[in-house]
GROMACS .gro file of C-alpha atoms in nm:
model
  324
    1MET     CA    1   1.726   2.129   2.012
    2PRO     CA    2   1.546   1.871   1.797
    3GLY     CA    3   1.287   2.024   1.568
    4ARG     CA    4   0.917   1.960   1.550
    5ARG     CA    5   0.813   1.620   1.422
    6THR     CA    6   0.501   1.433   1.327
    7ILE     CA    7   0.424   1.065   1.354
    8GLY     CA    8   0.320   0.877   1.045
    9VAL     CA    9   0.132   0.549   1.082
   10ASP     CA   10   0.084   0.309   0.791
   11MET     CA   11  -0.179   0.046   0.870
   12GLY     CA   12  -0.185  -0.262   0.650
   13GLY     CA   13  -0.416  -0.558   0.652
   14SER     CA   14  -0.195  -0.754   0.892
   15LYS     CA   15   0.051  -0.506   1.049
   16LEU     CA   16   0.137  -0.143   1.101
   17LEU     CA   17   0.451   0.069   1.085
   18ALA     CA   18   0.481   0.396   1.276
   19GLY     CA   19   0.762   0.649   1.255
   20ALA     CA   20   0.861   0.989   1.391
   21VAL     CA   21   0.945   1.208   1.091
   22ASP     CA   22   1.092   1.556   1.060
   23SER     CA   23   0.996   1.823   0.808
   24GLY     CA   24   1.262   1.696   0.567
   25LEU     CA   25   1.090   1.352   0.573
   26SER     CA   26   1.376   1.183   0.758
   27VAL     CA   27   1.267   0.909   1.000
   28HIS     CA   28   1.399   0.919   1.357
   29HIS     CA   29   1.223   0.636   1.534
   30ARG     CA   30   1.013   0.340   1.421
   31ALA     CA   31   0.767   0.102   1.582
   32GLN     CA   32   0.603  -0.204   1.428
   33ARG     CA   33   0.306  -0.413   1.531
   34SER     CA   34   0.127  -0.715   1.387
   35PHE     CA   35  -0.249  -0.755   1.406
   36THR     CA   36  -0.319  -1.095   1.560
   37ARG     CA   37  -0.691  -1.028   1.600
   38HIS     CA   38  -0.942  -0.843   1.389
   39ASP     CA   39  -1.176  -0.657   1.621
   40VAL     CA   40  -1.202  -0.281   1.649
   41SER     CA   41  -1.113  -0.248   2.016
   42TYR     CA   42  -0.795  -0.453   1.976
   43LEU     CA   43  -0.706  -0.260   1.661
   44PHE     CA   44  -0.734   0.077   1.836
   45ASP     CA   45  -0.535  -0.041   2.138
   46THR     CA   46  -0.257  -0.172   1.913
   47VAL     CA   47  -0.241   0.153   1.716
   48VAL     CA   48  -0.230   0.370   2.028
   49ASP     CA   49   0.045   0.154   2.179
   50ALA     CA   50   0.260   0.188   1.865
   51VAL     CA   51   0.208   0.565   1.849
   52GLU     CA   52   0.295   0.612   2.214
   53GLU     CA   53   0.614   0.410   2.172
   54THR     CA   54   0.710   0.622   1.873
   55ARG     CA   55   0.624   0.942   2.058
   56ALA     CA   56   0.847   0.842   2.349
   57GLY     CA   57   1.140   0.775   2.115
   58ALA     CA   58   1.085   1.068   1.880
   59GLY     CA   59   1.360   1.288   2.019
   60GLY     CA   60   1.162   1.608   1.963
   61GLU     CA   61   0.822   1.767   1.992
   62VAL     CA   62   0.548   1.561   1.827
   63ALA     CA   63   0.293   1.802   1.684
   64ALA     CA   64   0.044   1.571   1.510
   65VAL     CA   65  -0.020   1.220   1.384
   66GLY     CA   66  -0.104   1.118   1.030
   67PHE     CA   67  -0.269   0.784   0.954
   68GLY     CA   68  -0.276   0.592   0.631
   69ILE     CA   69  -0.541   0.322   0.649
   70PRO     CA   70  -0.650   0.068   0.386
   71SER     CA   71  -1.001   0.205   0.370
   72LEU     CA   72  -1.232   0.423   0.169
   73ILE     CA   73  -1.213   0.760   0.343
   74ASP     CA   74  -1.479   1.028   0.359
   75GLN     CA   75  -1.257   1.336   0.389
   76ARG     CA   76  -1.551   1.552   0.496
   77THR     CA   77  -1.562   1.376   0.832
   78GLY     CA   78  -1.244   1.168   0.858
   79THR     CA   79  -1.457   0.855   0.851
   80ALA     CA   80  -1.320   0.516   0.753
   81VAL     CA   81  -1.617   0.406   0.546
   82VAL     CA   82  -1.515   0.050   0.470
   83ALA     CA   83  -1.185  -0.141   0.475
   84VAL     CA   84  -1.143  -0.467   0.288
   85ASN     CA   85  -0.880  -0.616   0.520
   86LEU     CA   86  -0.946  -0.445   0.855
   87PRO     CA   87  -1.254  -0.431   1.085
   88LEU     CA   88  -1.332  -0.068   1.004
   89LYS     CA   89  -1.676   0.029   0.880
   90ASN     CA   90  -1.823   0.377   0.923
   91VAL     CA   91  -1.574   0.454   1.200
   92MET     CA   92  -1.496   0.818   1.284
   93PHE     CA   93  -1.131   0.724   1.287
   94ALA     CA   94  -0.980   1.074   1.307
   95ASP     CA   95  -1.201   1.175   1.602
   96VAL     CA   96  -1.140   0.851   1.793
   97MET     CA   97  -0.762   0.871   1.752
   98ALA     CA   98  -0.746   1.244   1.834
   99GLU     CA   99  -0.928   1.176   2.161
  100ARG     CA  100  -0.715   0.876   2.252
  101LEU     CA  101  -0.383   1.044   2.164
  102ASP     CA  102  -0.462   1.404   2.260
  103LEU     CA  103  -0.295   1.525   1.940
  104PRO     CA  104  -0.422   1.661   1.608
  105VAL     CA  105  -0.494   1.368   1.376
  106PHE     CA  106  -0.515   1.358   0.997
  107VAL     CA  107  -0.633   1.055   0.800
  108ASP     CA  108  -0.615   0.940   0.440
  109ASN     CA  109  -0.606   0.621   0.241
  110ASP     CA  110  -0.274   0.440   0.286
  111ALA     CA  111  -0.195   0.418  -0.084
  112ASN     CA  112  -0.276   0.787  -0.133
  113LEU     CA  113  -0.011   0.862   0.124
  114ALA     CA  114   0.241   0.633  -0.039
  115ALA     CA  115   0.179   0.832  -0.358
  116LEU     CA  116   0.225   1.157  -0.165
  117ALA     CA  117   0.562   1.041  -0.030
  118GLU     CA  118   0.687   0.917  -0.366
  119HIS     CA  119   0.582   1.242  -0.534
  120ARG     CA  120   0.735   1.467  -0.269
  121ALA     CA  121   1.070   1.300  -0.242
  122GLY     CA  122   1.075   0.960  -0.410
  123ALA     CA  123   1.040   0.780  -0.742
  124ALA     CA  124   0.770   1.018  -0.876
  125ARG     CA  125   0.946   1.339  -0.777
  126GLY     CA  126   0.932   1.598  -1.055
  127CYS     CA  127   0.646   1.420  -1.236
  128SER     CA  128   0.311   1.587  -1.282
  129GLU     CA  129   0.127   1.262  -1.368
  130ALA     CA  130   0.195   0.943  -1.174
  131VAL     CA  131   0.025   0.621  -1.067
  132VAL     CA  132   0.140   0.452  -0.747
  133LEU     CA  133   0.047   0.095  -0.652
  134THR     CA  134   0.121  -0.059  -0.313
  135ILE     CA  135   0.116  -0.438  -0.314
  136GLY     CA  136   0.089  -0.623   0.013
  137THR     CA  137  -0.194  -0.823   0.167
  138GLY     CA  138  -0.413  -0.622  -0.070
  139ILE     CA  139  -0.343  -0.365  -0.339
  140GLY     CA  140  -0.382   0.009  -0.293
  141GLY     CA  141  -0.357   0.283  -0.550
  142GLY     CA  142  -0.277   0.653  -0.552
  143LEU     CA  143  -0.299   0.908  -0.833
  144ILE     CA  144  -0.093   1.220  -0.886
  145LEU     CA  145  -0.269   1.433  -1.147
  146ARG     CA  146  -0.144   1.779  -1.242
  147SER     CA  147   0.111   1.749  -0.959
  148GLU     CA  148  -0.163   1.708  -0.696
  149LEU     CA  149  -0.286   1.404  -0.507
  150TYR     CA  150  -0.623   1.322  -0.661
  151ARG     CA  151  -0.887   1.224  -0.404
  152GLY     CA  152  -1.213   1.252  -0.598
  153ALA     CA  153  -1.537   1.413  -0.485
  154ILE     CA  154  -1.521   1.317  -0.115
  155GLY     CA  155  -1.184   1.147  -0.081
  156SER     CA  156  -1.253   0.794  -0.204
  157ALA     CA  157  -1.084   0.799  -0.545
  158GLY     CA  158  -0.784   0.589  -0.643
  159GLU     CA  159  -0.913   0.247  -0.536
  160LEU     CA  160  -0.713   0.096  -0.819
  161GLY     CA  161  -0.687  -0.241  -0.649
  162HIS     CA  162  -1.057  -0.288  -0.712
  163VAL     CA  163  -1.049  -0.241  -1.087
  164VAL     CA  164  -1.175  -0.570  -1.232
  165ILE     CA  165  -0.945  -0.750  -1.477
  166ASP     CA  166  -1.118  -1.091  -1.484
  167LEU     CA  167  -1.498  -1.107  -1.483
  168ASN     CA  168  -1.488  -1.469  -1.364
  169GLY     CA  169  -1.186  -1.437  -1.135
  170PRO     CA  170  -1.166  -1.528  -0.767
  171PRO     CA  171  -1.367  -1.332  -0.508
  172CYS     CA  172  -1.185  -1.025  -0.385
  173GLY     CA  173  -1.249  -0.998  -0.012
  174PRO     CA  174  -1.509  -0.984   0.264
  175ASN     CA  175  -1.593  -0.618   0.207
  176CYS     CA  176  -1.563  -0.612  -0.173
  177PRO     CA  177  -1.854  -0.761  -0.372
  178ASN     CA  178  -1.647  -0.816  -0.686
  179HIS     CA  179  -1.462  -1.103  -0.849
  180GLY     CA  180  -1.137  -1.073  -1.040
  181CYS     CA  181  -1.019  -0.738  -0.899
  182ILE     CA  182  -0.651  -0.654  -0.938
  183GLU     CA  183  -0.625  -0.721  -0.565
  184ALA     CA  184  -0.769  -1.069  -0.608
  185MET     CA  185  -0.532  -1.147  -0.895
  186ALA     CA  186  -0.200  -0.982  -0.813
  187SER     CA  187  -0.168  -0.907  -0.439
  188GLY     CA  188   0.051  -1.080  -0.185
  189THR     CA  189  -0.252  -1.293  -0.099
  190ALA     CA  190  -0.287  -1.391  -0.465
  191LEU     CA  191   0.084  -1.472  -0.479
  192ALA     CA  192   0.047  -1.710  -0.186
  193ARG     CA  193  -0.256  -1.875  -0.349
  194GLU     CA  194  -0.070  -1.924  -0.677
  195ALA     CA  195   0.236  -2.058  -0.493
  196LEU     CA  196   0.020  -2.316  -0.316
  197ARG     CA  197  -0.133  -2.427  -0.646
  198ILE     CA  198   0.204  -2.471  -0.815
  199ALA     CA  199   0.354  -2.642  -0.508
  200HIS     CA  200   0.082  -2.908  -0.527
  201GLU     CA  201   0.146  -2.954  -0.899
  202ARG     CA  202   0.525  -2.977  -0.857
  203PRO     CA  203   0.602  -3.155  -0.530
  204ARG     CA  204   0.972  -3.190  -0.620
  205SER     CA  205   1.021  -2.815  -0.667
  206GLY     CA  206   1.150  -2.587  -0.397
  207LEU     CA  207   0.793  -2.468  -0.342
  208GLY     CA  208   0.672  -2.829  -0.323
  209ARG     CA  209   0.937  -2.925  -0.069
  210ALA     CA  210   0.864  -2.616   0.140
  211LEU     CA  211   0.495  -2.709   0.146
  212ALA     CA  212   0.580  -3.065   0.251
  213GLU     CA  213   0.792  -2.923   0.535
  214GLY     CA  214   0.492  -2.725   0.658
  215ARG     CA  215   0.638  -2.384   0.574
  216GLU     CA  216   0.406  -2.095   0.493
  217LEU     CA  217   0.413  -2.018   0.121
  218ALA     CA  218   0.385  -1.643   0.169
  219GLY     CA  219   0.559  -1.370  -0.030
  220PRO     CA  220   0.893  -1.362   0.156
  221LEU     CA  221   0.952  -1.737   0.118
  222VAL     CA  222   0.840  -1.746  -0.245
  223THR     CA  223   1.070  -1.452  -0.319
  224GLU     CA  224   1.361  -1.617  -0.141
  225LEU     CA  225   1.316  -1.940  -0.336
  226ALA     CA  226   1.284  -1.748  -0.662
  227HIS     CA  227   1.606  -1.557  -0.600
  228ASP     CA  228   1.770  -1.894  -0.525
  229GLY     CA  229   1.666  -2.013  -0.871
  230ASP     CA  230   1.360  -2.231  -0.800
  231GLU     CA  231   1.172  -2.238  -1.130
  232ALA     CA  232   0.834  -2.294  -0.965
  233ALA     CA  233   0.878  -1.986  -0.747
  234ILE     CA  234   1.001  -1.782  -1.044
  235GLU     CA  235   0.694  -1.888  -1.243
  236THR     CA  236   0.467  -1.796  -0.952
  237ILE     CA  237   0.604  -1.443  -0.938
  238ALA     CA  238   0.596  -1.411  -1.317
  239THR     CA  239   0.227  -1.507  -1.322
  240ILE     CA  240   0.147  -1.236  -1.069
  241GLY     CA  241   0.360  -0.996  -1.273
  242ARG     CA  242   0.162  -1.070  -1.588
  243TYR     CA  243  -0.168  -1.005  -1.414
  244LEU     CA  244  -0.027  -0.684  -1.274
  245GLY     CA  245   0.097  -0.584  -1.618
  246VAL     CA  246  -0.251  -0.632  -1.764
  247ALA     CA  247  -0.392  -0.406  -1.492
  248ILE     CA  248  -0.124  -0.142  -1.538
  249THR     CA  249  -0.190  -0.140  -1.912
  250SER     CA  250  -0.541  -0.012  -1.843
  251LEU     CA  251  -0.407   0.250  -1.604
  252VAL     CA  252  -0.148   0.365  -1.859
  253ASN     CA  253  -0.416   0.391  -2.128
  254THR     CA  254  -0.649   0.580  -1.891
  255PHE     CA  255  -0.415   0.827  -1.723
  256ASN     CA  256  -0.112   0.860  -1.956
  257PRO     CA  257   0.127   0.879  -1.657
  258GLU     CA  258   0.494   0.961  -1.679
  259VAL     CA  259   0.568   0.695  -1.421
  260VAL     CA  260   0.404   0.398  -1.252
  261VAL     CA  261   0.559   0.338  -0.911
  262ILE     CA  262   0.520  -0.004  -0.750
  263GLY     CA  263   0.580  -0.050  -0.379
  264GLY     CA  264   0.488  -0.279  -0.093
  265GLY     CA  265   0.621  -0.609   0.033
  266VAL     CA  266   0.586  -0.794  -0.298
  267MET     CA  267   0.855  -0.567  -0.445
  268GLY     CA  268   1.111  -0.781  -0.268
  269ALA     CA  269   1.092  -0.983  -0.589
  270GLY     CA  270   1.244  -0.692  -0.780
  271GLU     CA  271   1.300  -0.754  -1.150
  272LEU     CA  272   1.148  -1.102  -1.125
  273LEU     CA  273   0.817  -0.917  -1.088
  274LEU     CA  274   0.889  -0.597  -1.281
  275GLY     CA  275   1.019  -0.777  -1.590
  276PRO     CA  276   0.687  -0.954  -1.666
  277VAL     CA  277   0.498  -0.634  -1.577
  278ARG     CA  278   0.695  -0.430  -1.831
  279THR     CA  279   0.662  -0.700  -2.097
  280GLU     CA  280   0.282  -0.701  -2.067
  281VAL     CA  281   0.257  -0.323  -2.075
  282ALA     CA  282   0.489  -0.298  -2.375
  283SER     CA  283   0.279  -0.549  -2.570
  284ARG     CA  284  -0.066  -0.427  -2.465
  285ALA     CA  285  -0.066  -0.052  -2.395
  286LEU     CA  286  -0.145   0.204  -2.662
  287PRO     CA  287   0.114   0.442  -2.806
  288PRO     CA  288   0.222   0.707  -2.729
  289SER     CA  289   0.144   0.645  -2.358
  290ARG     CA  290   0.322   0.309  -2.374
  291ASP     CA  291   0.640   0.474  -2.502
  292LEU     CA  292   0.645   0.747  -2.237
  293VAL     CA  293   0.575   0.559  -1.917
  294GLU     CA  294   0.842   0.425  -1.684
  295ILE     CA  295   0.758   0.143  -1.444
  296VAL     CA  296   0.982   0.163  -1.139
  297PRO     CA  297   1.007   0.043  -0.778
  298ALA     CA  298   0.912   0.278  -0.498
  299ALA     CA  299   1.204   0.476  -0.357
  300PHE     CA  300   1.076   0.448  -0.001
  301GLY     CA  301   0.986   0.080  -0.023
  302VAL     CA  302   0.757  -0.038   0.253
  303GLU     CA  303   0.801   0.293   0.439
  304ALA     CA  304   0.630   0.505   0.173
  305GLY     CA  305   0.290   0.501   0.342
  306MET     CA  306   0.438   0.588   0.681
  307ILE     CA  307   0.640   0.879   0.543
  308GLY     CA  308   0.342   1.002   0.343
  309ALA     CA  309   0.125   0.989   0.656
  310ALA     CA  310   0.376   1.209   0.838
  311ALA     CA  311   0.378   1.450   0.541
  312LEU     CA  312  -0.002   1.460   0.556
  313ALA     CA  313   0.019   1.563   0.920
  314PHE     CA  314   0.263   1.847   0.838
  315ASP     CA  315   0.032   1.960   0.557
  316GLY     CA  316  -0.268   1.952   0.788
  317LEU     CA  317  -0.094   2.160   1.053
  318ARG     CA  318   0.011   2.417   0.793
  319GLN     CA  319  -0.340   2.440   0.649
  320ARG     CA  320  -0.486   2.492   0.996
  321ALA     CA  321  -0.235   2.767   1.066
  322GLU     CA  322  -0.311   2.939   0.735
  323ALA     CA  323  -0.683   2.922   0.806
  324GLY     CA  324  -0.626   3.100   1.135
   0.00000   0.00000   0.00000
């Protein structure tokens, strides 16, 4: 008989990934959805539909659901306080989902859960100090300190994407009052903005021709062109990598991690992104932290948040059982 499973749901700014996961963190069924509207009712309906599809295909008992959402979380109440890229503000997310799904629900920040997955079984396994960054529409961060996921006083720590690296940089987002955050400078959104700028400057480049053809200069296309050798696309990714390297330098100096793990969709660029990141950190960070840290891609790739959300659900069930 198939064993007990949980469902992990990773909600990004534009899409979600759900998966049925066993206690060994192996995935048995997946469901994906894109968010074509940004209102709360539509968001909830889309999430429930994806979970129910995953539940039907799980091949075993589903005991709970874990959610990773790109939001500040108040762990005392399971409230999504504010999300930069989703219509969630002071929403009792855990309670709403538990009622709609009739299952125990556990909620945390999406990047925290990516860090949890990478520490349990991925690129940060065996490390006591790690920084995890997830780079997609926005940028999330998770901290492993003394071998534990660090959440802060009420669960809102680790918002590394909102560390400012340029006082006069571009505005961050509708729910962030800052300018020049890491998210504004080095996210997938920033990559697309930089690609558009360079495409206008170099109309004969691969980026310029793609723009003229009406193609969307988003991360996947920029990455494809860069891997094909387009210098404009390579420069675009390198620029984002340099900004990211500046940000990671501050994190290395602050936390002295053994490893910085980078995940999310932008990591499709691979060494085209990581090379400039490592160069900036090597030239800017302080010794001895600079000499210790490794900067590596996430082992679970874009599934890290989903797997971490499922692990959160297993942890929550165990803690409830231990509490009686």
